[in-house]
């Protein structure tokens, strides 16, 4: 996987899959907390579906994750910092426009980018709901960042809240650095609220029907002008792999790119 030097000198890893040229606008994917590009996008079939549609696809391993550098200092993290990483990658690749998708933490980062970088022409976010409206990011009504951090660092599984166990399993599967991930979480508690009214590009909100971290997604969709909401089967860890999620994402980006109504999402919100 290639790397590039981000705005503050950190080395970040990314992957580019070249499309066949049918669709002109690249799609950039930002994964969720404790995942990486492979776990969030390749394994569930999202990259394959976008390539089949004709897109060039780019996936970034966020700082602290995957093949990117993993400092343990929380001052090196935060959604605004990660948003600057995406803009720096667009600079690196020379892209003047992109469709952007983010999931969970990556959705908050993607919203932040879309609010500030005019190269984002189309946006899709999943795994988040009214927590973005009420708290500016993670829905702390379900579990707080500090609880997740403590659960990842806990030596005894018996000390880990049930809501944190899926994240522990994901970290084990991806081989994540728990000290770096705890720093990511601590930094997220200092997130500045996103100005959702400044997002004017076509936007899709994707929410798992059983995803507690994406509760009341209709409130998030209502806060972004013209946003479309599609609910899909699954919870926070499984919705992204559901065929309905993949089809809705690919169809939305293809319609935005071409204007061909045959590619638009047909399922009701």
mmCIF file of C-alpha atoms in Angstrom:
data_model
loop_
_atom_site.group_PDB
_atom_site.id
_atom_site.type_symbol
_atom_site.label_atom_id
_atom_site.label_comp_id
_atom_site.label_asym_id
_atom_site.label_seq_id
_atom_site.Cartn_x
_atom_site.Cartn_y
_atom_site.Cartn_z
ATOM 1 C CA UNK A 1 0.000 0.000 0.000
ATOM 2 C CA UNK A 2 1.375 3.448 -0.888
ATOM 3 C CA UNK A 3 1.863 6.102 1.758
ATOM 4 C CA UNK A 4 1.955 9.882 1.751
ATOM 5 C CA UNK A 5 3.011 12.561 4.191
ATOM 6 C CA UNK A 6 0.037 14.385 5.659
ATOM 7 C CA UNK A 7 -0.052 18.058 6.675
ATOM 8 C CA UNK A 8 1.692 17.457 10.026
ATOM 9 C CA UNK A 9 4.322 14.986 8.835
ATOM 10 C CA UNK A 10 2.484 11.769 9.723
ATOM 11 C CA UNK A 11 2.782 8.923 7.219
ATOM 12 C CA UNK A 12 -0.627 7.631 6.148
ATOM 13 C CA UNK A 13 -1.467 4.573 4.075
ATOM 14 C CA UNK A 14 -3.998 4.447 1.266
ATOM 15 C CA UNK A 15 -5.034 2.256 -1.663
ATOM 16 C CA UNK A 16 -6.215 3.212 -5.149
ATOM 17 C CA UNK A 17 -8.200 0.855 -7.360
ATOM 18 C CA UNK A 18 -8.420 2.250 -10.898
ATOM 19 C CA UNK A 19 -11.837 2.212 -12.541
ATOM 20 C CA UNK A 20 -12.596 1.482 -16.167
ATOM 21 C CA UNK A 21 -13.366 5.104 -17.023
ATOM 22 C CA UNK A 22 -17.156 4.816 -17.263
ATOM 23 C CA UNK A 23 -17.573 7.172 -14.308
ATOM 24 C CA UNK A 24 -15.386 10.247 -14.049
ATOM 25 C CA UNK A 25 -15.499 11.147 -10.361
ATOM 26 C CA UNK A 26 -13.352 9.070 -7.954
ATOM 27 C CA UNK A 27 -14.898 7.741 -4.759
ATOM 28 C CA UNK A 28 -12.929 8.172 -1.530
ATOM 29 C CA UNK A 29 -13.794 5.895 1.411
ATOM 30 C CA UNK A 30 -13.086 6.636 5.101
ATOM 31 C CA UNK A 31 -13.558 3.716 7.479
ATOM 32 C CA UNK A 32 -14.851 3.708 11.031
ATOM 33 C CA UNK A 33 -13.194 3.536 14.433
ATOM 34 C CA UNK A 34 -10.973 0.482 15.105
ATOM 35 C CA UNK A 35 -11.492 -0.775 11.546
ATOM 36 C CA UNK A 36 -9.322 -0.220 8.486
ATOM 37 C CA UNK A 37 -9.959 -0.086 4.756
ATOM 38 C CA UNK A 38 -9.867 -3.863 4.422
ATOM 39 C CA UNK A 39 -12.315 -4.559 7.252
ATOM 40 C CA UNK A 40 -14.739 -1.720 6.496
ATOM 41 C CA UNK A 41 -14.770 -1.581 2.706
ATOM 42 C CA UNK A 42 -12.979 -4.458 0.980
ATOM 43 C CA UNK A 43 -14.286 -7.385 3.034
ATOM 44 C CA UNK A 44 -17.955 -6.288 2.912
ATOM 45 C CA UNK A 45 -17.815 -5.929 -0.889
ATOM 46 C CA UNK A 46 -18.154 -2.142 -1.106
ATOM 47 C CA UNK A 47 -14.965 -1.644 -3.123
ATOM 48 C CA UNK A 48 -15.899 -4.452 -5.514
ATOM 49 C CA UNK A 49 -19.373 -2.990 -6.118
ATOM 50 C CA UNK A 50 -17.978 0.473 -6.824
ATOM 51 C CA UNK A 51 -15.382 -0.941 -9.210
ATOM 52 C CA UNK A 52 -18.089 -2.939 -10.986
ATOM 53 C CA UNK A 53 -20.007 0.320 -11.417
ATOM 54 C CA UNK A 54 -16.957 1.859 -13.108
ATOM 55 C CA UNK A 55 -15.546 4.062 -10.348
ATOM 56 C CA UNK A 56 -11.942 4.654 -9.403
ATOM 57 C CA UNK A 57 -11.911 3.957 -5.657
ATOM 58 C CA UNK A 58 -9.555 5.304 -2.992
ATOM 59 C CA UNK A 59 -9.526 4.085 0.608
ATOM 60 C CA UNK A 60 -7.553 5.816 3.358
ATOM 61 C CA UNK A 61 -6.360 4.132 6.549
ATOM 62 C CA UNK A 62 -6.978 6.838 9.140
ATOM 63 C CA UNK A 63 -4.158 7.864 11.442
ATOM 64 C CA UNK A 64 -3.966 5.384 14.306
ATOM 65 C CA UNK A 65 -5.430 2.633 12.128
ATOM 66 C CA UNK A 66 -4.411 0.011 9.579
ATOM 67 C CA UNK A 67 -1.151 0.673 7.772
ATOM 68 C CA UNK A 68 -0.913 4.321 8.849
ATOM 69 C CA UNK A 69 1.265 5.675 11.649
ATOM 70 C CA UNK A 70 -0.148 5.229 15.149
ATOM 71 C CA UNK A 71 1.090 7.851 17.632
ATOM 72 C CA UNK A 72 -0.114 7.456 21.228
ATOM 73 C CA UNK A 73 -0.419 11.206 21.800
ATOM 74 C CA UNK A 74 -4.071 12.307 21.679
ATOM 75 C CA UNK A 75 -3.032 15.743 20.383
ATOM 76 C CA UNK A 76 -2.279 14.043 17.035
ATOM 77 C CA UNK A 77 -5.929 13.014 16.596
ATOM 78 C CA UNK A 78 -9.448 14.439 16.424
ATOM 79 C CA UNK A 79 -12.032 14.496 13.641
ATOM 80 C CA UNK A 80 -10.879 17.865 12.369
ATOM 81 C CA UNK A 81 -7.315 16.557 12.119
ATOM 82 C CA UNK A 82 -8.512 13.456 10.270
ATOM 83 C CA UNK A 83 -10.541 15.673 7.947
ATOM 84 C CA UNK A 84 -7.371 17.571 7.072
ATOM 85 C CA UNK A 85 -5.773 14.214 6.238
ATOM 86 C CA UNK A 86 -8.445 13.600 3.593
ATOM 87 C CA UNK A 87 -7.890 17.042 2.081
ATOM 88 C CA UNK A 88 -4.132 16.365 2.107
ATOM 89 C CA UNK A 89 -4.709 13.081 0.270
ATOM 90 C CA UNK A 90 -6.784 14.879 -2.365
ATOM 91 C CA UNK A 91 -3.836 17.256 -2.790
ATOM 92 C CA UNK A 92 -1.467 14.290 -3.085
ATOM 93 C CA UNK A 93 -3.590 12.606 -5.759
ATOM 94 C CA UNK A 94 -4.336 15.835 -7.610
ATOM 95 C CA UNK A 95 -8.095 15.358 -7.493
ATOM 96 C CA UNK A 96 -10.256 18.425 -8.053
ATOM 97 C CA UNK A 97 -13.504 16.618 -7.244
ATOM 98 C CA UNK A 98 -14.497 13.470 -5.379
ATOM 99 C CA UNK A 99 -17.469 11.591 -3.989
ATOM 100 C CA UNK A 100 -16.840 10.874 -0.313
ATOM 101 C CA UNK A 101 -18.198 8.090 1.897
ATOM 102 C CA UNK A 102 -17.584 7.627 5.606
ATOM 103 C CA UNK A 103 -18.800 5.129 8.170
ATOM 104 C CA UNK A 104 -19.178 5.678 11.934
ATOM 105 C CA UNK A 105 -16.199 7.804 13.039
ATOM 106 C CA UNK A 106 -15.372 8.075 9.344
ATOM 107 C CA UNK A 107 -18.831 9.552 8.750
ATOM 108 C CA UNK A 108 -18.145 12.339 11.242
ATOM 109 C CA UNK A 109 -14.810 12.969 9.527
ATOM 110 C CA UNK A 110 -16.521 12.950 6.115
ATOM 111 C CA UNK A 111 -19.135 15.466 7.272
ATOM 112 C CA UNK A 112 -16.330 17.705 8.518
ATOM 113 C CA UNK A 113 -14.550 17.496 5.159
ATOM 114 C CA UNK A 114 -17.746 18.187 3.217
ATOM 115 C CA UNK A 115 -18.396 21.277 5.338
ATOM 116 C CA UNK A 116 -14.981 22.726 4.479
ATOM 117 C CA UNK A 117 -13.553 21.287 1.244
ATOM 118 C CA UNK A 118 -15.367 22.210 -1.970
ATOM 119 C CA UNK A 119 -13.786 19.303 -3.819
ATOM 120 C CA UNK A 120 -16.363 17.030 -2.165
ATOM 121 C CA UNK A 121 -19.219 16.991 -4.693
ATOM 122 C CA UNK A 122 -21.282 14.127 -3.259
ATOM 123 C CA UNK A 123 -21.443 12.647 0.254
ATOM 124 C CA UNK A 124 -22.632 9.382 1.808
ATOM 125 C CA UNK A 125 -22.488 8.693 5.542
ATOM 126 C CA UNK A 126 -23.381 5.572 7.481
ATOM 127 C CA UNK A 127 -23.382 4.369 11.080
ATOM 128 C CA UNK A 128 -24.378 7.733 12.571
ATOM 129 C CA UNK A 129 -27.657 9.435 13.442
ATOM 130 C CA UNK A 130 -28.967 12.124 15.742
ATOM 131 C CA UNK A 131 -25.823 11.962 17.879
ATOM 132 C CA UNK A 132 -24.180 14.186 15.270
ATOM 133 C CA UNK A 133 -26.955 16.743 15.731
ATOM 134 C CA UNK A 134 -27.128 16.548 19.535
ATOM 135 C CA UNK A 135 -23.485 15.976 20.483
ATOM 136 C CA UNK A 136 -21.468 16.863 17.402
ATOM 137 C CA UNK A 137 -20.311 13.295 16.807
ATOM 138 C CA UNK A 138 -20.500 9.986 18.660
ATOM 139 C CA UNK A 139 -23.856 9.264 20.309
ATOM 140 C CA UNK A 140 -22.779 9.268 23.958
ATOM 141 C CA UNK A 141 -26.238 8.090 25.043
ATOM 142 C CA UNK A 142 -25.199 4.585 24.000
ATOM 143 C CA UNK A 143 -21.583 4.521 25.127
ATOM 144 C CA UNK A 144 -19.060 7.284 25.793
ATOM 145 C CA UNK A 145 -15.636 7.494 24.136
ATOM 146 C CA UNK A 146 -14.020 7.144 27.570
ATOM 147 C CA UNK A 147 -15.967 3.937 28.240
ATOM 148 C CA UNK A 148 -14.826 2.488 24.929
ATOM 149 C CA UNK A 149 -11.228 3.522 25.593
ATOM 150 C CA UNK A 150 -11.287 1.939 29.067
ATOM 151 C CA UNK A 151 -12.865 -1.199 27.640
ATOM 152 C CA UNK A 152 -10.187 -1.551 24.974
ATOM 153 C CA UNK A 153 -7.425 -1.134 27.548
ATOM 154 C CA UNK A 154 -9.004 -3.439 30.163
ATOM 155 C CA UNK A 155 -7.038 -6.617 30.896
ATOM 156 C CA UNK A 156 -10.071 -8.561 32.106
ATOM 157 C CA UNK A 157 -12.942 -9.051 29.643
ATOM 158 C CA UNK A 158 -15.324 -9.191 32.595
ATOM 159 C CA UNK A 159 -14.660 -5.478 33.191
ATOM 160 C CA UNK A 160 -15.791 -4.514 29.703
ATOM 161 C CA UNK A 161 -19.338 -3.151 29.125
ATOM 162 C CA UNK A 162 -21.412 -5.151 26.654
ATOM 163 C CA UNK A 163 -21.582 -2.178 24.254
ATOM 164 C CA UNK A 164 -17.775 -2.152 24.000
ATOM 165 C CA UNK A 165 -17.267 -5.861 23.300
ATOM 166 C CA UNK A 166 -17.897 -5.567 19.520
ATOM 167 C CA UNK A 167 -15.113 -2.971 19.329
ATOM 168 C CA UNK A 168 -12.737 -5.223 21.280
ATOM 169 C CA UNK A 169 -13.467 -8.047 18.857
ATOM 170 C CA UNK A 170 -12.872 -5.735 15.894
ATOM 171 C CA UNK A 171 -9.539 -4.559 17.324
ATOM 172 C CA UNK A 172 -8.494 -8.171 17.788
ATOM 173 C CA UNK A 173 -9.477 -8.980 14.205
ATOM 174 C CA UNK A 174 -7.619 -6.015 12.684
ATOM 175 C CA UNK A 175 -4.593 -6.188 14.997
ATOM 176 C CA UNK A 176 -5.179 -2.622 16.157
ATOM 177 C CA UNK A 177 -2.956 -0.663 18.526
ATOM 178 C CA UNK A 178 -5.157 -0.147 21.603
ATOM 179 C CA UNK A 179 -3.042 2.706 22.987
ATOM 180 C CA UNK A 180 -3.377 4.622 19.727
ATOM 181 C CA UNK A 181 -7.098 3.870 19.512
ATOM 182 C CA UNK A 182 -7.627 5.067 23.086
ATOM 183 C CA UNK A 183 -5.906 8.324 22.090
ATOM 184 C CA UNK A 184 -8.263 8.618 19.095
ATOM 185 C CA UNK A 185 -11.233 8.332 21.443
ATOM 186 C CA UNK A 186 -9.934 10.849 23.964
ATOM 187 C CA UNK A 187 -9.381 13.368 21.175
ATOM 188 C CA UNK A 188 -12.903 12.810 19.830
ATOM 189 C CA UNK A 189 -14.368 14.204 23.056
ATOM 190 C CA UNK A 190 -12.980 17.624 22.087
ATOM 191 C CA UNK A 191 -14.705 17.691 18.686
ATOM 192 C CA UNK A 192 -16.119 21.028 17.530
ATOM 193 C CA UNK A 193 -19.713 20.779 16.324
ATOM 194 C CA UNK A 194 -20.014 20.481 12.557
ATOM 195 C CA UNK A 195 -21.871 23.241 10.737
ATOM 196 C CA UNK A 196 -24.286 20.927 8.933
ATOM 197 C CA UNK A 197 -25.979 23.881 7.223
ATOM 198 C CA UNK A 198 -22.795 24.495 5.243
ATOM 199 C CA UNK A 199 -23.091 21.104 3.515
ATOM 200 C CA UNK A 200 -24.861 21.711 0.221
ATOM 201 C CA UNK A 201 -23.799 18.706 -1.878
ATOM 202 C CA UNK A 202 -26.093 15.718 -2.571
ATOM 203 C CA UNK A 203 -26.013 13.660 0.629
ATOM 204 C CA UNK A 204 -27.106 10.126 1.497
ATOM 205 C CA UNK A 205 -27.599 8.935 5.073
ATOM 206 C CA UNK A 206 -27.418 5.141 5.447
ATOM 207 C CA UNK A 207 -28.539 3.646 8.764
ATOM 208 C CA UNK A 208 -28.813 0.085 10.013
ATOM 209 C CA UNK A 209 -32.286 -0.658 11.344
ATOM 210 C CA UNK A 210 -30.783 -2.145 14.528
ATOM 211 C CA UNK A 211 -27.866 0.272 14.879
ATOM 212 C CA UNK A 212 -28.122 2.013 18.246
ATOM 213 C CA UNK A 213 -25.263 4.334 17.310
ATOM 214 C CA UNK A 214 -27.310 5.518 14.318
ATOM 215 C CA UNK A 215 -30.514 6.251 16.247
ATOM 216 C CA UNK A 216 -32.986 8.709 14.723
ATOM 217 C CA UNK A 217 -31.137 9.031 11.418
ATOM 218 C CA UNK A 218 -34.078 11.028 10.066
ATOM 219 C CA UNK A 219 -33.045 13.911 12.328
ATOM 220 C CA UNK A 220 -29.552 13.904 10.847
ATOM 221 C CA UNK A 221 -30.947 13.754 7.312
ATOM 222 C CA UNK A 222 -33.248 16.682 8.104
ATOM 223 C CA UNK A 223 -30.283 18.755 9.325
ATOM 224 C CA UNK A 224 -28.486 18.516 5.948
ATOM 225 C CA UNK A 225 -30.271 20.294 3.130
ATOM 226 C CA UNK A 226 -31.809 17.841 0.679
ATOM 227 C CA UNK A 227 -30.259 14.750 2.288
ATOM 228 C CA UNK A 228 -31.773 11.369 1.476
ATOM 229 C CA UNK A 229 -32.216 8.642 4.125
ATOM 230 C CA UNK A 230 -32.096 4.921 3.399
ATOM 231 C CA UNK A 231 -32.455 2.338 6.165
ATOM 232 C CA UNK A 232 -30.874 -1.065 5.676
ATOM 233 C CA UNK A 233 -30.874 -4.290 7.694
ATOM 234 C CA UNK A 234 -28.222 -4.746 10.371
ATOM 235 C CA UNK A 235 -26.585 -3.253 13.427
ATOM 236 C CA UNK A 236 -23.490 -1.062 13.715
ATOM 237 C CA UNK A 237 -21.084 -3.840 12.807
ATOM 238 C CA UNK A 238 -23.148 -5.593 10.123
ATOM 239 C CA UNK A 239 -25.131 -2.935 8.217
ATOM 240 C CA UNK A 240 -22.197 -1.948 6.014
ATOM 241 C CA UNK A 241 -21.973 -5.511 4.674
ATOM 242 C CA UNK A 242 -25.660 -5.793 3.799
ATOM 243 C CA UNK A 243 -26.322 -5.892 0.033
ATOM 244 C CA UNK A 244 -28.852 -3.062 0.437
ATOM 245 C CA UNK A 245 -26.151 -0.780 1.885
ATOM 246 C CA UNK A 246 -23.733 -1.552 -0.935
ATOM 247 C CA UNK A 247 -26.362 -1.150 -3.646
ATOM 248 C CA UNK A 248 -27.660 2.136 -2.244
ATOM 249 C CA UNK A 249 -24.158 3.597 -1.976
ATOM 250 C CA UNK A 250 -23.115 2.603 -5.488
ATOM 251 C CA UNK A 251 -26.421 3.709 -7.003
ATOM 252 C CA UNK A 252 -26.352 7.092 -5.271
ATOM 253 C CA UNK A 253 -22.814 7.890 -6.360
ATOM 254 C CA UNK A 254 -23.458 6.697 -9.923
ATOM 255 C CA UNK A 255 -26.601 8.822 -10.225
ATOM 256 C CA UNK A 256 -24.764 11.856 -8.837
ATOM 257 C CA UNK A 257 -21.957 11.318 -11.331
ATOM 258 C CA UNK A 258 -24.080 10.769 -14.442
ATOM 259 C CA UNK A 259 -27.586 12.046 -13.723
ATOM 260 C CA UNK A 260 -28.927 8.768 -15.144
ATOM 261 C CA UNK A 261 -32.202 8.161 -13.275
ATOM 262 C CA UNK A 262 -31.920 4.419 -13.942
ATOM 263 C CA UNK A 263 -29.067 4.391 -11.424
ATOM 264 C CA UNK A 264 -30.897 6.287 -8.688
ATOM 265 C CA UNK A 265 -31.904 4.667 -5.406
ATOM 266 C CA UNK A 266 -35.384 3.213 -5.690
ATOM 267 C CA UNK A 267 -35.981 2.098 -2.092
ATOM 268 C CA UNK A 268 -38.039 4.468 0.083
ATOM 269 C CA UNK A 269 -36.536 6.253 3.080
#
